[in-house]
Amino acid sequence: MKLDLTLSTISQIREALLYTADLQENLFALARSLRNQRHASEVYPRGVIEFSNHCELNCNYCGMRKQNKNLARYRLAKLEVLNAARLIESLGVQSIMLQSGDDYSYPIIDLVEIIYLIKAETTLHIILCLGERKYSDMEKIRIAGADMYILKLETLNRNLFRKLRPGKTFDQRLKLLLFLKEIGYEISSGFIVGLPGQSIQELAEGALLLKEIGVHAASVSPFIPNDSSPLAGFPPGDLETTYNMIAVLRILLGNVLIPSVSALSMLNPEGQVRGFNAGANVITINFTPKAYTKDYLIYDSHRFIVTLKTAIETIEKAGLRSSLKDIDNIERGCSSVIHQKEELYV
Ligand code: SAH
């Protein structure tokens, strides 16, 4: 039987999301070949700095929700972010991702300054993932030099969205995403796979929506039930469906950035390698200073931290390559940076 992997209809995508065994391997092989055609087996590393865990929202799936009192709240100083950016560049990582809760009290002027200085001092591609800030703020940080904005749609189911993100709506989030594209950001979006109440049909429609919007990057993570959230005790998202979604997105979207996210490794030690086998081409390495990572709890208290070392190992295991420099290969001139790395970072 010749396998039809054109994925042009919702029902074909729905079927593909449920593939197992040989059908799944064929799906992955096609996704990998599409990735390798354009990207020549290259993985693009990103360095993430989780610079604030303050959040105004109470998303039912997220451990950083405002009502969670089981974590210490922190904001990094501008200089801490800038130092991490310097380190990231020195290690051969070309992109920096600044992530936070929906921290509307983090002064926009500070964000503008951080972005401006990173742009002035480094050649890093700047990615932001800050949630739903005001339209005028989005414009200011774009002008300061931010290149990409990540705003995941989380779930296509409008009722579920309202329940899981009290006070927010799907349509507002989509409108904001489209606005970001209009004002010149590269945009990245995606979904959480396996949220309680979510259907396969919805994921299939979501994949097509990302194609219609024309995203530059797409990201899917399996749902991880957080101990301190109202969804504690629900089962985690299905890993196989998540891998299949990665492959489906690669086939539908072609030449885009798709991360193999750390949440995959929380559910299976080989999870991120399998994400690359399914067609992913980005890995996000954590550069949040050590003292803070335990309090950045989007997932769970037992988070899996991707370090430079684990990233290099994962890329190697997946049979891919990257621009990452091993810590041993860093020039002597950067010894202060190495010192920082040992003292401050994971
Ligand atoms: N406040 C920002 C950043 C949120 S954290 C925003 O709303 O955009 C980044 C992503 O982590 C979210 O977009 C969501 O897709 C994912 N995430 C959060 N909690 C999760 C959980 N429990 N399981 C899986 N993914 C989760």
PDB file of N, CA and C in Angstrom, residues 293-329:
ATOM      1  N   THR A 293      16.134  28.844  38.771  1.00  0.00           N
ATOM      2  CA  THR A 293      15.425  27.860  37.929  1.00  0.00           C
ATOM      3  C   THR A 293      14.355  27.078  38.694  1.00  0.00           C
ATOM      4  N   LYS A 294      14.592  26.858  40.011  1.00  0.00           N
ATOM      5  CA  LYS A 294      13.603  26.070  40.777  1.00  0.00           C
ATOM      6  C   LYS A 294      12.274  26.816  40.922  1.00  0.00           C
ATOM      7  N   ASP A 295      12.293  28.126  40.729  1.00  0.00           N
ATOM      8  CA  ASP A 295      11.059  28.902  40.878  1.00  0.00           C
ATOM      9  C   ASP A 295      10.404  29.250  39.543  1.00  0.00           C
ATOM     10  N   TYR A 296      11.013  28.817  38.454  1.00  0.00           N
ATOM     11  CA  TYR A 296      10.376  29.078  37.150  1.00  0.00           C
ATOM     12  C   TYR A 296       9.622  27.807  36.768  1.00  0.00           C
ATOM     13  N   LEU A 297       8.364  27.791  37.148  1.00  0.00           N
ATOM     14  CA  LEU A 297       7.646  26.514  37.179  1.00  0.00           C
ATOM     15  C   LEU A 297       6.491  26.438  36.208  1.00  0.00           C
ATOM     16  N   ILE A 298       6.746  26.647  34.905  1.00  0.00           N
ATOM     17  CA  ILE A 298       5.611  26.464  34.008  1.00  0.00           C
ATOM     18  C   ILE A 298       5.179  25.006  34.022  1.00  0.00           C
ATOM     19  N   TYR A 299       6.146  24.114  34.094  1.00  0.00           N
ATOM     20  CA  TYR A 299       5.808  22.694  34.060  1.00  0.00           C
ATOM     21  C   TYR A 299       5.589  22.154  35.466  1.00  0.00           C
ATOM     22  N   ASP A 300       6.681  21.746  36.100  1.00  0.00           N
ATOM     23  CA  ASP A 300       6.556  21.019  37.341  1.00  0.00           C
ATOM     24  C   ASP A 300       7.808  21.261  38.167  1.00  0.00           C
ATOM     25  N   SER A 301       7.759  20.944  39.469  1.00  0.00           N
ATOM     26  CA  SER A 301       8.939  21.181  40.299  1.00  0.00           C
ATOM     27  C   SER A 301      10.120  20.301  39.848  1.00  0.00           C
ATOM     28  N   HIS A 302       9.823  19.177  39.184  1.00  0.00           N
ATOM     29  CA  HIS A 302      10.924  18.330  38.698  1.00  0.00           C
ATOM     30  C   HIS A 302      11.186  18.657  37.236  1.00  0.00           C
ATOM     31  N   ARG A 303      11.629  19.870  36.967  1.00  0.00           N
ATOM     32  CA  ARG A 303      11.808  20.214  35.563  1.00  0.00           C
ATOM     33  C   ARG A 303      13.083  19.586  35.000  1.00  0.00           C
ATOM     34  N   PHE A 304      13.108  19.406  33.706  1.00  0.00           N
ATOM     35  CA  PHE A 304      14.313  18.913  33.042  1.00  0.00           C
ATOM     36  C   PHE A 304      15.028  20.129  32.466  1.00  0.00           C
ATOM     37  N   ILE A 305      16.254  20.368  32.955  1.00  0.00           N
ATOM     38  CA  ILE A 305      16.975  21.558  32.500  1.00  0.00           C
ATOM     39  C   ILE A 305      17.928  21.167  31.372  1.00  0.00           C
ATOM     40  N   VAL A 306      17.762  21.775  30.229  1.00  0.00           N
ATOM     41  CA  VAL A 306      18.678  21.512  29.109  1.00  0.00           C
ATOM     42  C   VAL A 306      19.913  22.389  29.304  1.00  0.00           C
ATOM     43  N   THR A 307      21.080  21.750  29.504  1.00  0.00           N
ATOM     44  CA  THR A 307      22.339  22.486  29.631  1.00  0.00           C
ATOM     45  C   THR A 307      23.064  22.401  28.289  1.00  0.00           C
ATOM     46  N   LEU A 308      24.175  23.129  28.187  1.00  0.00           N
ATOM     47  CA  LEU A 308      24.985  23.061  26.972  1.00  0.00           C
ATOM     48  C   LEU A 308      25.374  21.607  26.696  1.00  0.00           C
ATOM     49  N   LYS A 309      25.767  20.910  27.785  1.00  0.00           N
ATOM     50  CA  LYS A 309      26.233  19.529  27.649  1.00  0.00           C
ATOM     51  C   LYS A 309      25.108  18.608  27.163  1.00  0.00           C
ATOM     52  N   THR A 310      23.953  18.687  27.816  1.00  0.00           N
ATOM     53  CA  THR A 310      22.864  17.782  27.399  1.00  0.00           C
ATOM     54  C   THR A 310      22.394  18.122  25.981  1.00  0.00           C
ATOM     55  N   ALA A 311      22.466  19.425  25.616  1.00  0.00           N
ATOM     56  CA  ALA A 311      22.058  19.795  24.256  1.00  0.00           C
ATOM     57  C   ALA A 311      23.001  19.150  23.237  1.00  0.00           C
ATOM     58  N   ILE A 312      24.314  19.249  23.509  1.00  0.00           N
ATOM     59  CA  ILE A 312      25.298  18.674  22.569  1.00  0.00           C
ATOM     60  C   ILE A 312      25.067  17.167  22.451  1.00  0.00           C
ATOM     61  N   GLU A 313      24.831  16.520  23.595  1.00  0.00           N
ATOM     62  CA  GLU A 313      24.608  15.062  23.579  1.00  0.00           C
ATOM     63  C   GLU A 313      23.351  14.695  22.787  1.00  0.00           C
ATOM     64  N   THR A 314      22.280  15.467  23.017  1.00  0.00           N
ATOM     65  CA  THR A 314      21.008  15.165  22.349  1.00  0.00           C
ATOM     66  C   THR A 314      21.153  15.318  20.827  1.00  0.00           C
ATOM     67  N   ILE A 315      21.829  16.393  20.416  1.00  0.00           N
ATOM     68  CA  ILE A 315      22.003  16.646  18.972  1.00  0.00           C
ATOM     69  C   ILE A 315      22.820  15.512  18.352  1.00  0.00           C
ATOM     70  N   GLU A 316      23.860  15.095  19.087  1.00  0.00           N
ATOM     71  CA  GLU A 316      24.706  13.996  18.588  1.00  0.00           C
ATOM     72  C   GLU A 316      23.911  12.704  18.452  1.00  0.00           C
ATOM     73  N   LYS A 317      23.132  12.400  19.508  1.00  0.00           N
ATOM     74  CA  LYS A 317      22.337  11.160  19.494  1.00  0.00           C
ATOM     75  C   LYS A 317      21.351  11.156  18.344  1.00  0.00           C
ATOM     76  N   ALA A 318      20.845  12.345  18.002  1.00  0.00           N
ATOM     77  CA  ALA A 318      19.863  12.423  16.914  1.00  0.00           C
ATOM     78  C   ALA A 318      20.551  12.400  15.547  1.00  0.00           C
ATOM     79  N   GLY A 319      21.903  12.367  15.547  1.00  0.00           N
ATOM     80  CA  GLY A 319      22.639  12.306  14.286  1.00  0.00           C
ATOM     81  C   GLY A 319      22.628  13.632  13.547  1.00  0.00           C
ATOM     82  N   LEU A 320      22.488  14.737  14.286  1.00  0.00           N
ATOM     83  CA  LEU A 320      22.428  16.052  13.650  1.00  0.00           C
ATOM     84  C   LEU A 320      23.653  16.870  14.075  1.00  0.00           C
ATOM     85  N   ARG A 321      23.763  18.095  13.543  1.00  0.00           N
ATOM     86  CA  ARG A 321      24.899  18.938  13.935  1.00  0.00           C
ATOM     87  C   ARG A 321      24.419  20.354  14.276  1.00  0.00           C
ATOM     88  N   SER A 322      25.337  21.138  14.872  1.00  0.00           N
ATOM     89  CA  SER A 322      24.952  22.497  15.263  1.00  0.00           C
ATOM     90  C   SER A 322      26.199  23.370  15.381  1.00  0.00           C
ATOM     91  N   SER A 323      25.975  24.653  15.651  1.00  0.00           N
ATOM     92  CA  SER A 323      27.102  25.583  15.786  1.00  0.00           C
ATOM     93  C   SER A 323      27.653  25.604  17.210  1.00  0.00           C
ATOM     94  N   LEU A 324      27.132  24.748  18.088  1.00  0.00           N
ATOM     95  CA  LEU A 324      27.520  24.835  19.496  1.00  0.00           C
ATOM     96  C   LEU A 324      28.984  24.522  19.711  1.00  0.00           C
ATOM     97  N   LYS A 325      29.612  25.362  20.545  1.00  0.00           N
ATOM     98  CA  LYS A 325      31.005  25.108  20.893  1.00  0.00           C
ATOM     99  C   LYS A 325      31.001  24.402  22.234  1.00  0.00           C
ATOM    100  N   ASP A 326      31.820  23.390  22.354  1.00  0.00           N
ATOM    101  CA  ASP A 326      31.931  22.731  23.643  1.00  0.00           C
ATOM    102  C   ASP A 326      32.639  23.700  24.577  1.00  0.00           C
ATOM    103  N   ILE A 327      32.310  23.637  25.854  1.00  0.00           N
ATOM    104  CA  ILE A 327      32.899  24.565  26.817  1.00  0.00           C
ATOM    105  C   ILE A 327      34.427  24.502  26.772  1.00  0.00           C
ATOM    106  N   ASP A 328      34.995  23.301  26.492  1.00  0.00           N
ATOM    107  CA  ASP A 328      36.455  23.151  26.457  1.00  0.00           C
ATOM    108  C   ASP A 328      37.081  23.901  25.291  1.00  0.00           C
ATOM    109  N   ASN A 329      36.299  24.172  24.266  1.00  0.00           N
ATOM    110  CA  ASN A 329      36.862  24.814  23.077  1.00  0.00           C
ATOM    111  C   ASN A 329      36.802  26.336  23.108  1.00  0.00           C
TER     112      ASN A 329
END
